[in-house]
Backbone as a printed PyTorch tensor [residue, N CA C, xyz], in Angstrom:
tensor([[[-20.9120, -24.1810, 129.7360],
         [-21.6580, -23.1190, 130.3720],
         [-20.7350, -22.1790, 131.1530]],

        [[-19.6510, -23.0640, 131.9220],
         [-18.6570, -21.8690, 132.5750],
         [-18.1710, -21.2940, 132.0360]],

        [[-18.0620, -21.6420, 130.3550],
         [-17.1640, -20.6630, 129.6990],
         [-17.4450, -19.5110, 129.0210]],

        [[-19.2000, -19.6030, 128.8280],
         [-19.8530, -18.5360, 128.6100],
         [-20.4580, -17.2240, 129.1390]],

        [[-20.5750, -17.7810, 131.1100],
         [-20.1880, -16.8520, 132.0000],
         [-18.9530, -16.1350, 131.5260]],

        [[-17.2690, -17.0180, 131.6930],
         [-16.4990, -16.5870, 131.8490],
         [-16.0190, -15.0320, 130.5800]],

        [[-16.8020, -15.6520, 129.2920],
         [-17.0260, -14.4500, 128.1790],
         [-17.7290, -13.6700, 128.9340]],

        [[-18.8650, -13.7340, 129.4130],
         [-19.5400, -12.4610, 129.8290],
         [-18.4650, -11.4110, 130.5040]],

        [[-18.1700, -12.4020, 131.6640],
         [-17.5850, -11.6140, 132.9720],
         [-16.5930, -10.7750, 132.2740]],

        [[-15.9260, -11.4160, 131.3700],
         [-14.7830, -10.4860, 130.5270],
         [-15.2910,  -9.7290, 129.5860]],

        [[-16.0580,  -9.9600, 128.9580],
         [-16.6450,  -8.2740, 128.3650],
         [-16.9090,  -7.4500, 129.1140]],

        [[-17.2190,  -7.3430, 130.2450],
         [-18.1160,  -6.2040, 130.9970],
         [-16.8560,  -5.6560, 131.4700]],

        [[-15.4780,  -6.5330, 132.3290],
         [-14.4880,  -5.7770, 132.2730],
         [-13.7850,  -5.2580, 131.3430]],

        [[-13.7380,  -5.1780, 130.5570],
         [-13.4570,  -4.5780, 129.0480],
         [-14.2800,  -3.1940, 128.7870]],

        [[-15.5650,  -3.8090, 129.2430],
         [-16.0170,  -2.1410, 128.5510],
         [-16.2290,  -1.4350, 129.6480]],

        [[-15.9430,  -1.7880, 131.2320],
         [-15.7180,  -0.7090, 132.1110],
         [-14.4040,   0.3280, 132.1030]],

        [[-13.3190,  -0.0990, 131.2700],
         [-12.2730,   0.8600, 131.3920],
         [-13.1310,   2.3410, 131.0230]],

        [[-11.7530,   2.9090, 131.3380],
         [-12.1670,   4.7140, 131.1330],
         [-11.7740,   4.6580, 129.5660]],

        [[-12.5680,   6.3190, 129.3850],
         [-12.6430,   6.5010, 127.7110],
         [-11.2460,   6.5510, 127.9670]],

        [[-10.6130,   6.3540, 126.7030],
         [ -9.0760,   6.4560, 126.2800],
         [ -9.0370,   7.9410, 126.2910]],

        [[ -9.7090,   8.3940, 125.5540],
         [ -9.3310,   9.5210, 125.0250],
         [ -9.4950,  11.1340, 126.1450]],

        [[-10.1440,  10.2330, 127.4090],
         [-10.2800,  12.0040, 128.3490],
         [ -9.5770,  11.2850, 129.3040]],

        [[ -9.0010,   9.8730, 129.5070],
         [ -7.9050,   9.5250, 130.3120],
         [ -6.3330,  10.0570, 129.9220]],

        [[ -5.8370,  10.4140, 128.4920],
         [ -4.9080,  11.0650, 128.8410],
         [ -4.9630,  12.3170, 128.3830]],

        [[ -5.7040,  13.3180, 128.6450],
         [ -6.3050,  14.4920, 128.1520],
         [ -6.0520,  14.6600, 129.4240]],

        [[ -4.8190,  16.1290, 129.7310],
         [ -4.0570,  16.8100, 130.7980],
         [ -4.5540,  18.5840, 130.2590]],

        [[ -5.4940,  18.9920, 131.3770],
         [ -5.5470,  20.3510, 131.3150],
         [ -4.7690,  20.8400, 132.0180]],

        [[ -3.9800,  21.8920, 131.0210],
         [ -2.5460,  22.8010, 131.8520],
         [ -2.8230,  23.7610, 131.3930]],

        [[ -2.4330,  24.8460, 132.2190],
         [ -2.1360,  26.5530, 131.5370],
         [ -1.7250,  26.9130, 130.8330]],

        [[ -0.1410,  25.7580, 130.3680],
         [  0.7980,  25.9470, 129.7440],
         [  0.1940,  25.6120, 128.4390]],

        [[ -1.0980,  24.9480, 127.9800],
         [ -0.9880,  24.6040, 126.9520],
         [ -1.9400,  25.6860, 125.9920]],

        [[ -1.9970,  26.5980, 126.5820],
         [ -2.7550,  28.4220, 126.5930],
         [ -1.9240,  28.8340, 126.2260]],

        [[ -0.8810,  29.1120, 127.0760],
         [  0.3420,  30.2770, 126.9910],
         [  1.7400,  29.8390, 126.0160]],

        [[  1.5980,  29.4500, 125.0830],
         [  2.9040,  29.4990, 123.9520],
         [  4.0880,  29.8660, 124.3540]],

        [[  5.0940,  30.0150, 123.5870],
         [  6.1350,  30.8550, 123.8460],
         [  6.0200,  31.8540, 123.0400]],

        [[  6.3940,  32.7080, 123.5860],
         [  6.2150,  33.8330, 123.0270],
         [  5.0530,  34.3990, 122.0780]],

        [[  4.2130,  34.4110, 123.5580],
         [  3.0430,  34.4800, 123.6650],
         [  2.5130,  35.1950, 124.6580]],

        [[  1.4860,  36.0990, 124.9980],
         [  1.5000,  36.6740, 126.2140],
         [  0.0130,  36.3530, 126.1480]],

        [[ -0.9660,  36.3370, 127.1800],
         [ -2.2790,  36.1000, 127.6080],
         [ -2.4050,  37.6270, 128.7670]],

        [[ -3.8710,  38.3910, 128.1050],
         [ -3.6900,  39.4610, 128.5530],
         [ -5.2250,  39.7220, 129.5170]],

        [[ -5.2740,  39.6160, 130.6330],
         [ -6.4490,  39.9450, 131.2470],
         [ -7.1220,  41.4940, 131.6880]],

        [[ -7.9340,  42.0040, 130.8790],
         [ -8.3850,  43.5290, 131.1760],
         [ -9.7640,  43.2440, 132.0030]],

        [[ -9.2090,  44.4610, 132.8730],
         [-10.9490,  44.5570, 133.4390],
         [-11.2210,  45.7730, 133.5230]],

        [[-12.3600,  46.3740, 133.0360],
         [-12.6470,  47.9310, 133.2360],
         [-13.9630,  47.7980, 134.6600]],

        [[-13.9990,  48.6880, 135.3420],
         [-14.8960,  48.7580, 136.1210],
         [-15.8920,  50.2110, 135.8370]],

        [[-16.8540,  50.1380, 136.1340],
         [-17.9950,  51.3870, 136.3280],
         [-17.8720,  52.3090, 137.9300]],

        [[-16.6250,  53.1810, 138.2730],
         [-16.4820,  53.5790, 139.5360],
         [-17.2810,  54.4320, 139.3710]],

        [[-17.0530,  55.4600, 137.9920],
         [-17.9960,  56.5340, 137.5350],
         [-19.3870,  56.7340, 136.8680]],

        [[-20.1230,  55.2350, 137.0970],
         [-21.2550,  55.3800, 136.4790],
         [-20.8300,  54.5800, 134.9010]],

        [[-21.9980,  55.2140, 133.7940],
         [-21.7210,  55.0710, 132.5960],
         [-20.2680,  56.1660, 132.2100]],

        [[-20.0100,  57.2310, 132.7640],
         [-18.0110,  57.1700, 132.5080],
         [-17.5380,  56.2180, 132.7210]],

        [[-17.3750,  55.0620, 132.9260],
         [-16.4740,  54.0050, 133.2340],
         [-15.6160,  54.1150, 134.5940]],

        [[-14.5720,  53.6850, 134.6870],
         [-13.7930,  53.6950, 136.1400],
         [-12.4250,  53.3110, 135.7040]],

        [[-12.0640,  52.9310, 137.0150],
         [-10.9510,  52.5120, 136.6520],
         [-10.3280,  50.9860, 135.9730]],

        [[ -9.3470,  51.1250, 135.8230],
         [ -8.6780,  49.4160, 134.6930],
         [ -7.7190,  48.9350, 135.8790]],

        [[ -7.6210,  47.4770, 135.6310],
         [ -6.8170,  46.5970, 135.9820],
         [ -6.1990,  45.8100, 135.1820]],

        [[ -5.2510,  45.4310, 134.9500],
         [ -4.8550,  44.6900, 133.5440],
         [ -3.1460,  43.6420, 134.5150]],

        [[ -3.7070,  42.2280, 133.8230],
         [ -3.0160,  41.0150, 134.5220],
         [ -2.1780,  40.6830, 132.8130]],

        [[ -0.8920,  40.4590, 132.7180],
         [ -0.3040,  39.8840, 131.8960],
         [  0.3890,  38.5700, 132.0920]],

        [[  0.3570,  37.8900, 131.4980],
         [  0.8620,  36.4200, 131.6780],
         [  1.7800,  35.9670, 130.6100]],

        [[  3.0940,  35.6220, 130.7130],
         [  3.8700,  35.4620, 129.9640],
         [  4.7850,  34.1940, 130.3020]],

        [[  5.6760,  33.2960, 129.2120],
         [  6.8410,  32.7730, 129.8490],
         [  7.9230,  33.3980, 129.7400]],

        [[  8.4700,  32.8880, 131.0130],
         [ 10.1060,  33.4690, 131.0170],
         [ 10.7240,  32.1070, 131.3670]],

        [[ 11.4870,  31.2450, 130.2280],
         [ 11.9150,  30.0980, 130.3460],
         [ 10.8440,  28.8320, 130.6480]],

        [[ 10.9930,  28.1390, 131.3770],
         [  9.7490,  27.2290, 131.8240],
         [  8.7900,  27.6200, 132.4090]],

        [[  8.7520,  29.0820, 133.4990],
         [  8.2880,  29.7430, 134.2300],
         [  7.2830,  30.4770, 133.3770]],

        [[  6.1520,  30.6630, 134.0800],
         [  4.8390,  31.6900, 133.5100],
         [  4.9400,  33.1230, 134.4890]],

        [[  5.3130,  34.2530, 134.2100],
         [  5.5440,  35.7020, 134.6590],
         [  3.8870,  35.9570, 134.6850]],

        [[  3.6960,  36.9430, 135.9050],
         [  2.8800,  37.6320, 136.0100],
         [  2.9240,  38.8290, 136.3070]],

        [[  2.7770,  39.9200, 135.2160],
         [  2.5100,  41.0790, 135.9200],
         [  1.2860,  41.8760, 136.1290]],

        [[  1.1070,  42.4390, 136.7790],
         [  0.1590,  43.2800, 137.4410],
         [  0.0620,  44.8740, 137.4440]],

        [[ -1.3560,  45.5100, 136.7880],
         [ -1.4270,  46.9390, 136.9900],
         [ -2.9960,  47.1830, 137.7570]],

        [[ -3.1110,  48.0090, 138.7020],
         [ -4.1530,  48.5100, 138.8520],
         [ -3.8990,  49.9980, 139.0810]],

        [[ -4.9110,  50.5930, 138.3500],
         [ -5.3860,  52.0520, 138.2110],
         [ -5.9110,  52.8200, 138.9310]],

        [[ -5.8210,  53.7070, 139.5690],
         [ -6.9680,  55.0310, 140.2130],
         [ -7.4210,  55.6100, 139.4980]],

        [[ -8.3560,  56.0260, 140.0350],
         [ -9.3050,  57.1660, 138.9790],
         [ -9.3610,  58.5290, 140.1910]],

        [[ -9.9870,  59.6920, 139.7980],
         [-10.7870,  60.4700, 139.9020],
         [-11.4980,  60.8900, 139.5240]],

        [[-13.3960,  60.5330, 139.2520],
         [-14.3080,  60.9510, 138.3370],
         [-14.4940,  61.9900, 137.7630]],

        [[-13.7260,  63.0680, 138.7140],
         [-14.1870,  64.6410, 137.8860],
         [-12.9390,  64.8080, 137.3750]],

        [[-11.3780,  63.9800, 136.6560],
         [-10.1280,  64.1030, 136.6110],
         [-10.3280,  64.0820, 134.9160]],

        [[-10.5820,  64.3810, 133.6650],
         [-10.3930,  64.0500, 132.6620],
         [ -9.6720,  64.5210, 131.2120]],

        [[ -9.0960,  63.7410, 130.2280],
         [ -8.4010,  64.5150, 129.6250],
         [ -8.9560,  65.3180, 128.5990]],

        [[ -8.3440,  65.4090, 127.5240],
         [ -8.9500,  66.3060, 126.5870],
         [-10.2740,  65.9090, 126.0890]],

        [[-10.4340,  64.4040, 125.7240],
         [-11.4400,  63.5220, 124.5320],
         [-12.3900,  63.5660, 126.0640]],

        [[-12.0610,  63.8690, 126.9700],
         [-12.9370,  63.4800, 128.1960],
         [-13.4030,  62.2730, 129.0430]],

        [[-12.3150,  61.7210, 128.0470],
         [-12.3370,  60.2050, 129.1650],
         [-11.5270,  60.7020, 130.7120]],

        [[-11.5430,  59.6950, 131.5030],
         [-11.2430,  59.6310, 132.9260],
         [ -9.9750,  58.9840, 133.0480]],

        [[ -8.8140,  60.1570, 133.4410],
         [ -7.3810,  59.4150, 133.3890],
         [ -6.8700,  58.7240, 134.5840]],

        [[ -6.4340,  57.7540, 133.9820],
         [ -5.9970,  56.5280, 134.7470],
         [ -4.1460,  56.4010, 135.3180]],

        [[ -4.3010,  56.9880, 136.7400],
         [ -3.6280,  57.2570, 137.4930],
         [ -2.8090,  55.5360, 137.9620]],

        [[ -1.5030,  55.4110, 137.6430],
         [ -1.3010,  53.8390, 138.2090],
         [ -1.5750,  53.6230, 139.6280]],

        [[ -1.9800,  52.8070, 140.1400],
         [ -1.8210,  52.8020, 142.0810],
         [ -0.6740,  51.8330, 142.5700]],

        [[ -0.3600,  50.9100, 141.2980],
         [  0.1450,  49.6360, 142.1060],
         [  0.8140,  48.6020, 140.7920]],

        [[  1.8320,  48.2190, 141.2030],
         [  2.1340,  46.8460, 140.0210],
         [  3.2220,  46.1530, 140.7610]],

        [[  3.0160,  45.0120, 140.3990],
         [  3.6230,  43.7030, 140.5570],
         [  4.0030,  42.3760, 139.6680]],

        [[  5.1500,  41.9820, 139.8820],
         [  5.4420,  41.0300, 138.9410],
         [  5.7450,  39.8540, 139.9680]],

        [[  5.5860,  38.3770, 139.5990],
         [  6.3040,  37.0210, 140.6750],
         [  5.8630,  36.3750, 139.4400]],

        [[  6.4840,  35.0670, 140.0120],
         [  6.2550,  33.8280, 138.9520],
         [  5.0420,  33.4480, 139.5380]],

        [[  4.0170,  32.9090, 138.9410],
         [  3.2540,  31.9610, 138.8200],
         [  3.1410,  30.3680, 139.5480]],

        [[  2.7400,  30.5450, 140.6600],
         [  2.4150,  29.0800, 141.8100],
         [  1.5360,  28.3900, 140.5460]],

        [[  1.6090,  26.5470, 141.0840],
         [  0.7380,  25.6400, 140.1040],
         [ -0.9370,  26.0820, 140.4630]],

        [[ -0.8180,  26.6620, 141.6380],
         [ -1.8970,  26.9820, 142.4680],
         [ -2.4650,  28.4020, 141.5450]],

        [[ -1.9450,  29.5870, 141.4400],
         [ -2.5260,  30.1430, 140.7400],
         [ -2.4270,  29.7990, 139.6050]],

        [[ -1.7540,  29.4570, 138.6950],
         [ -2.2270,  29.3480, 137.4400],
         [ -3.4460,  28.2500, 137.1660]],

        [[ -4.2500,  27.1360, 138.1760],
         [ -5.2560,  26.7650, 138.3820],
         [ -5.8910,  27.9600, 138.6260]],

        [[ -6.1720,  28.9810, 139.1700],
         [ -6.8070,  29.9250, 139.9270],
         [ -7.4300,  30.8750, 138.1700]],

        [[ -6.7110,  30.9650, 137.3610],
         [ -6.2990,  31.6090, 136.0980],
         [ -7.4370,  30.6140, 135.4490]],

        [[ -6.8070,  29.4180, 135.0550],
         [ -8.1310,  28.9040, 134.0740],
         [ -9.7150,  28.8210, 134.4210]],

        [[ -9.4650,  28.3350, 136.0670],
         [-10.8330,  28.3580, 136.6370],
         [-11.3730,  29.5230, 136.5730]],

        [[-10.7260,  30.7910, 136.2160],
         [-11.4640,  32.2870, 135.7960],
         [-11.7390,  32.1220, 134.0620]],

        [[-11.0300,  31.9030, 133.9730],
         [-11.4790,  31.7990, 132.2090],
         [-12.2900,  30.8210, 131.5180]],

        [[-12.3080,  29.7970, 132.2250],
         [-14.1250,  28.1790, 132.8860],
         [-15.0150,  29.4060, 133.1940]],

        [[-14.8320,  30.2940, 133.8660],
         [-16.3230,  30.4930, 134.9000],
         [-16.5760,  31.6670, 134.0590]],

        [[-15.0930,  32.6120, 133.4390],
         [-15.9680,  33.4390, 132.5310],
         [-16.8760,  33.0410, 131.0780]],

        [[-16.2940,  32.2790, 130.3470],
         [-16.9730,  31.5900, 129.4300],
         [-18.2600,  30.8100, 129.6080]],

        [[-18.4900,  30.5470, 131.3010],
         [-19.8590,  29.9640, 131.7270],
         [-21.3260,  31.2420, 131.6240]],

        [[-20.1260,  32.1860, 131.8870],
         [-21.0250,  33.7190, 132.4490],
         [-21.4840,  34.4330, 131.3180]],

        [[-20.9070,  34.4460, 129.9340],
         [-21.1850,  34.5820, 128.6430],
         [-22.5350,  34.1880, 128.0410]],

        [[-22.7910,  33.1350, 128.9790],
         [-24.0420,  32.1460, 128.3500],
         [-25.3490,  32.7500, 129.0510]],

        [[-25.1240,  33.4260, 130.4530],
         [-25.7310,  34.1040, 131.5780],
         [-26.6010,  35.4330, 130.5880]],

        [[-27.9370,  35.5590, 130.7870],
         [-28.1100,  36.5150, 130.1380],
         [-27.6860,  37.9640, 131.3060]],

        [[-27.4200,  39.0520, 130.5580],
         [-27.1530,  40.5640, 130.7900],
         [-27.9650,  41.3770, 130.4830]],

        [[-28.3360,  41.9320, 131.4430],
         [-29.5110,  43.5920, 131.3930],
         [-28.2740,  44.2740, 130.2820]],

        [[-29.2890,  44.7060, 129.3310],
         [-28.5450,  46.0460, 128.9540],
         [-28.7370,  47.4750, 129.6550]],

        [[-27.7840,  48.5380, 129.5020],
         [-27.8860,  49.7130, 130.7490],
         [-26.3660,  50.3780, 130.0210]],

        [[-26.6350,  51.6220, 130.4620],
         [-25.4070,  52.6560, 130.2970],
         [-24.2390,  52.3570, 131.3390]],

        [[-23.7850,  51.8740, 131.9270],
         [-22.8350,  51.0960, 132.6530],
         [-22.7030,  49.8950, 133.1820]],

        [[-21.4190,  49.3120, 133.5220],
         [-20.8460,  47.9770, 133.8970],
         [-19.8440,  48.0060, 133.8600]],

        [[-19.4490,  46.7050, 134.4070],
         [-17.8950,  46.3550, 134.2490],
         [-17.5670,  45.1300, 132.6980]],

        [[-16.6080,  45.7080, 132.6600],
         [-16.1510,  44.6620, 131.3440],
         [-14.6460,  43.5950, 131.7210]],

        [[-14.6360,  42.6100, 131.2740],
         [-13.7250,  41.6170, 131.9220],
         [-13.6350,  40.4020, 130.2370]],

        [[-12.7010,  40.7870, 130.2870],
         [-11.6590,  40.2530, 128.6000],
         [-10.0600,  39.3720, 128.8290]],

        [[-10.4260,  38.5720, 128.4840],
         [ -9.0830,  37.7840, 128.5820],
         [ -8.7360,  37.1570, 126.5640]],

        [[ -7.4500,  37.6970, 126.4030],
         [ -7.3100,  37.5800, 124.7340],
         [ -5.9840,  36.9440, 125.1620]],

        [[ -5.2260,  36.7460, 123.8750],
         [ -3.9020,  36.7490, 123.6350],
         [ -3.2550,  37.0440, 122.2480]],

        [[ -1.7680,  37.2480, 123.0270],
         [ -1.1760,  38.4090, 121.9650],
         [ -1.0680,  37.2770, 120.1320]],

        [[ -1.0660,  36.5310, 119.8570],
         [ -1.0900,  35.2210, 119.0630],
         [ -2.5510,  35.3930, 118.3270]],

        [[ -3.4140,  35.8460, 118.7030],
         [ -5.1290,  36.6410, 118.5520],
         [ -5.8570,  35.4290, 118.0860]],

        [[ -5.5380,  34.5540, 118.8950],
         [ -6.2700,  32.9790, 118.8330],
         [ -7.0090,  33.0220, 119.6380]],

        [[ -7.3850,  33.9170, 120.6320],
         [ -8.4990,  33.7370, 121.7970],
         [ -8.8780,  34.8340, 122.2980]],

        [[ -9.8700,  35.4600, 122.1310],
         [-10.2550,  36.1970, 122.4890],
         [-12.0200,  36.2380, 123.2150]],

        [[-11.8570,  36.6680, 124.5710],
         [-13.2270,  36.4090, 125.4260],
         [-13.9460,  37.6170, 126.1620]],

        [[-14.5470,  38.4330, 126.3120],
         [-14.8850,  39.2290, 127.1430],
         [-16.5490,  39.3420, 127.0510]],

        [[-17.3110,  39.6680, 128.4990],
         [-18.2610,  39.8690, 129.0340],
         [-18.2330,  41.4740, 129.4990]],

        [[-19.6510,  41.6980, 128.9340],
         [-20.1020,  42.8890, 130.2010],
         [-21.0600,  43.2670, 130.2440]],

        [[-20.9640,  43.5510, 131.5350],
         [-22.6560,  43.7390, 132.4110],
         [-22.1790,  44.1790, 133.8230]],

        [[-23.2910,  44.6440, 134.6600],
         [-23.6880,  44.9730, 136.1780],
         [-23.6750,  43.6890, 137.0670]],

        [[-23.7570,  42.5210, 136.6250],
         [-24.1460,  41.4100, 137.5710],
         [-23.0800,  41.3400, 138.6540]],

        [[-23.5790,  40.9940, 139.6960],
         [-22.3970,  41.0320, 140.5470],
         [-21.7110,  38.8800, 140.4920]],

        [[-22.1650,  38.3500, 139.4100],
         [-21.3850,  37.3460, 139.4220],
         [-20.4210,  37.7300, 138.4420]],

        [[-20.2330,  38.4810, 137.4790],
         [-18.5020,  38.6270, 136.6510],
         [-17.8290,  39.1440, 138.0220]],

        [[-18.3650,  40.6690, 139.0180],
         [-17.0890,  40.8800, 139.5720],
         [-16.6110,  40.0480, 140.4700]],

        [[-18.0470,  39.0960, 141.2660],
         [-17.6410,  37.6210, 141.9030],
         [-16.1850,  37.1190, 141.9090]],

        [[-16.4300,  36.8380, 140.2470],
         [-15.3900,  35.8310, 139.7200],
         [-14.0020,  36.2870, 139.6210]],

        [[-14.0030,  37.6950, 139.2500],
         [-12.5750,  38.3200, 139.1480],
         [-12.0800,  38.4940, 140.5360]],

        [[-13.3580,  38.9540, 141.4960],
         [-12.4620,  38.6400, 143.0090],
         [-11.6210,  37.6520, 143.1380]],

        [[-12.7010,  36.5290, 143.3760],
         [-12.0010,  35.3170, 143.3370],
         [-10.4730,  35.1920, 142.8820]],

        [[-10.3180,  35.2420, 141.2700],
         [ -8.8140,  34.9310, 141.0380],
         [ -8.0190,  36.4020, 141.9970]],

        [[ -8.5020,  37.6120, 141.7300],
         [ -7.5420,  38.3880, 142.3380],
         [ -7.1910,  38.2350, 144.0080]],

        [[ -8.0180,  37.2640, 144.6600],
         [ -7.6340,  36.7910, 145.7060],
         [ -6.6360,  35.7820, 145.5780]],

        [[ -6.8310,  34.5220, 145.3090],
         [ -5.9230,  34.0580, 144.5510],
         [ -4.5260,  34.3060, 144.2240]],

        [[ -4.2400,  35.6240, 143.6720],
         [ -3.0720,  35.9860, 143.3380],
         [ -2.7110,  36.7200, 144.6930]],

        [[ -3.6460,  37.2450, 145.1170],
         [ -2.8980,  37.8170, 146.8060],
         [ -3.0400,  39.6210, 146.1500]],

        [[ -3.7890,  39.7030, 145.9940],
         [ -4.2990,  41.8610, 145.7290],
         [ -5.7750,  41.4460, 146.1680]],

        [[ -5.8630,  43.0210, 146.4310],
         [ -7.0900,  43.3110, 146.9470],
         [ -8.2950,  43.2800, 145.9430]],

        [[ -8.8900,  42.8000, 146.4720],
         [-10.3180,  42.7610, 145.7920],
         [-11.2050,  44.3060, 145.6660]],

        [[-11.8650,  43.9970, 144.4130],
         [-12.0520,  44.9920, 143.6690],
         [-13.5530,  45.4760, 144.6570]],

        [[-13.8360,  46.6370, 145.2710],
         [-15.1110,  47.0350, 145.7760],
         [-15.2740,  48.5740, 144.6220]],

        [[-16.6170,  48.4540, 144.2850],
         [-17.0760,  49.3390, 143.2290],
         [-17.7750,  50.4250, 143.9070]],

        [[-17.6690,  51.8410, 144.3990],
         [-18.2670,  52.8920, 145.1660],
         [-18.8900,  53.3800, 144.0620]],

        [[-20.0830,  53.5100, 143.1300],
         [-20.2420,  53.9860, 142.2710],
         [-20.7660,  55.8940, 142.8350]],

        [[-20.7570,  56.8340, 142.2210],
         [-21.4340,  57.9840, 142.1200],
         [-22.1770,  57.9880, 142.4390]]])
């Protein structure tokens, strides 16, 4: 009889281990970004209504073991436009640093929460913001758009994160 306890007691520790298979399953950034490979984050905003606004655009690259980040954000002036009559995009600002373990967590948890927001239904309407993360390899490609104020939420978020100012939308 003790020895049939003692089978029990040892199956049950047996089948309490963790699944094998999401115990060594390691989510990294790195396993996104290739070599020679770039991961490209666009965001258009609605400053001007249905004209659109201005762009921000985040590039992510390696340089050796290191993941590069550079950085553009745009000005606008709504009544500023060129020939086709789009609204020209004046640079304001760019920056390049390497990549903390901290932001590049900051990076996927935007690309988790945008792919959550995809599923979110969207009013349709003659303006919004649009927010796209692809890469140059054209294995991934993601973008949302809509008015909700949870996409620009989320892009705050990482652009806090990286240490720039967060995006406030003055529309017309």
């Amino acid at each position: 009889m003790k020895f049939f306890f003692f089978i029990i007691f040892f199956l049950m520790l047996i089948s309490c281990r963790k699944n094998p298979e999401s115990a060594d399953m390691e989510y990294a950034f790195e396993n996104v970004l290739h070599d020679n490979d770039t991961l490209l984050i666009t965001s258009r905003f609605n400053d001007c209504g249905e004209w659109g606004g201005h762009e921000e655009k985040i590039k992510l690259y390696r340089l050796g073991r290191e993941v590069l980040l550079s950085y553009i954000r745009y000005r606008i002036n709504c009544s500023e436009r060129n020939a086709s009559g789009s609204i020209i995009q004046h640079k304001e600002s760019a920056n390049s640093f390497y990549l903390s373990d901290s932001q590049s967590k900051a990076v996927m948890n935007y690309m988790t929460a945008l792919i959550k927001l995809k599923f979110t239904e969207q009013p349709i309407g003659n303006s919004g913001n649009m927010f796209s993360v692809e890469n140059t390899a054209g294995d991934l490609h993601l973008s949302c758009y809509g008015s909700s104020y949870l996409l620009l939420d989320n892009y705050n978020i990482l652009i806090e994160k990286l240490h720039f100012d967060k995006v406030q939308i003055h529309q017309r």
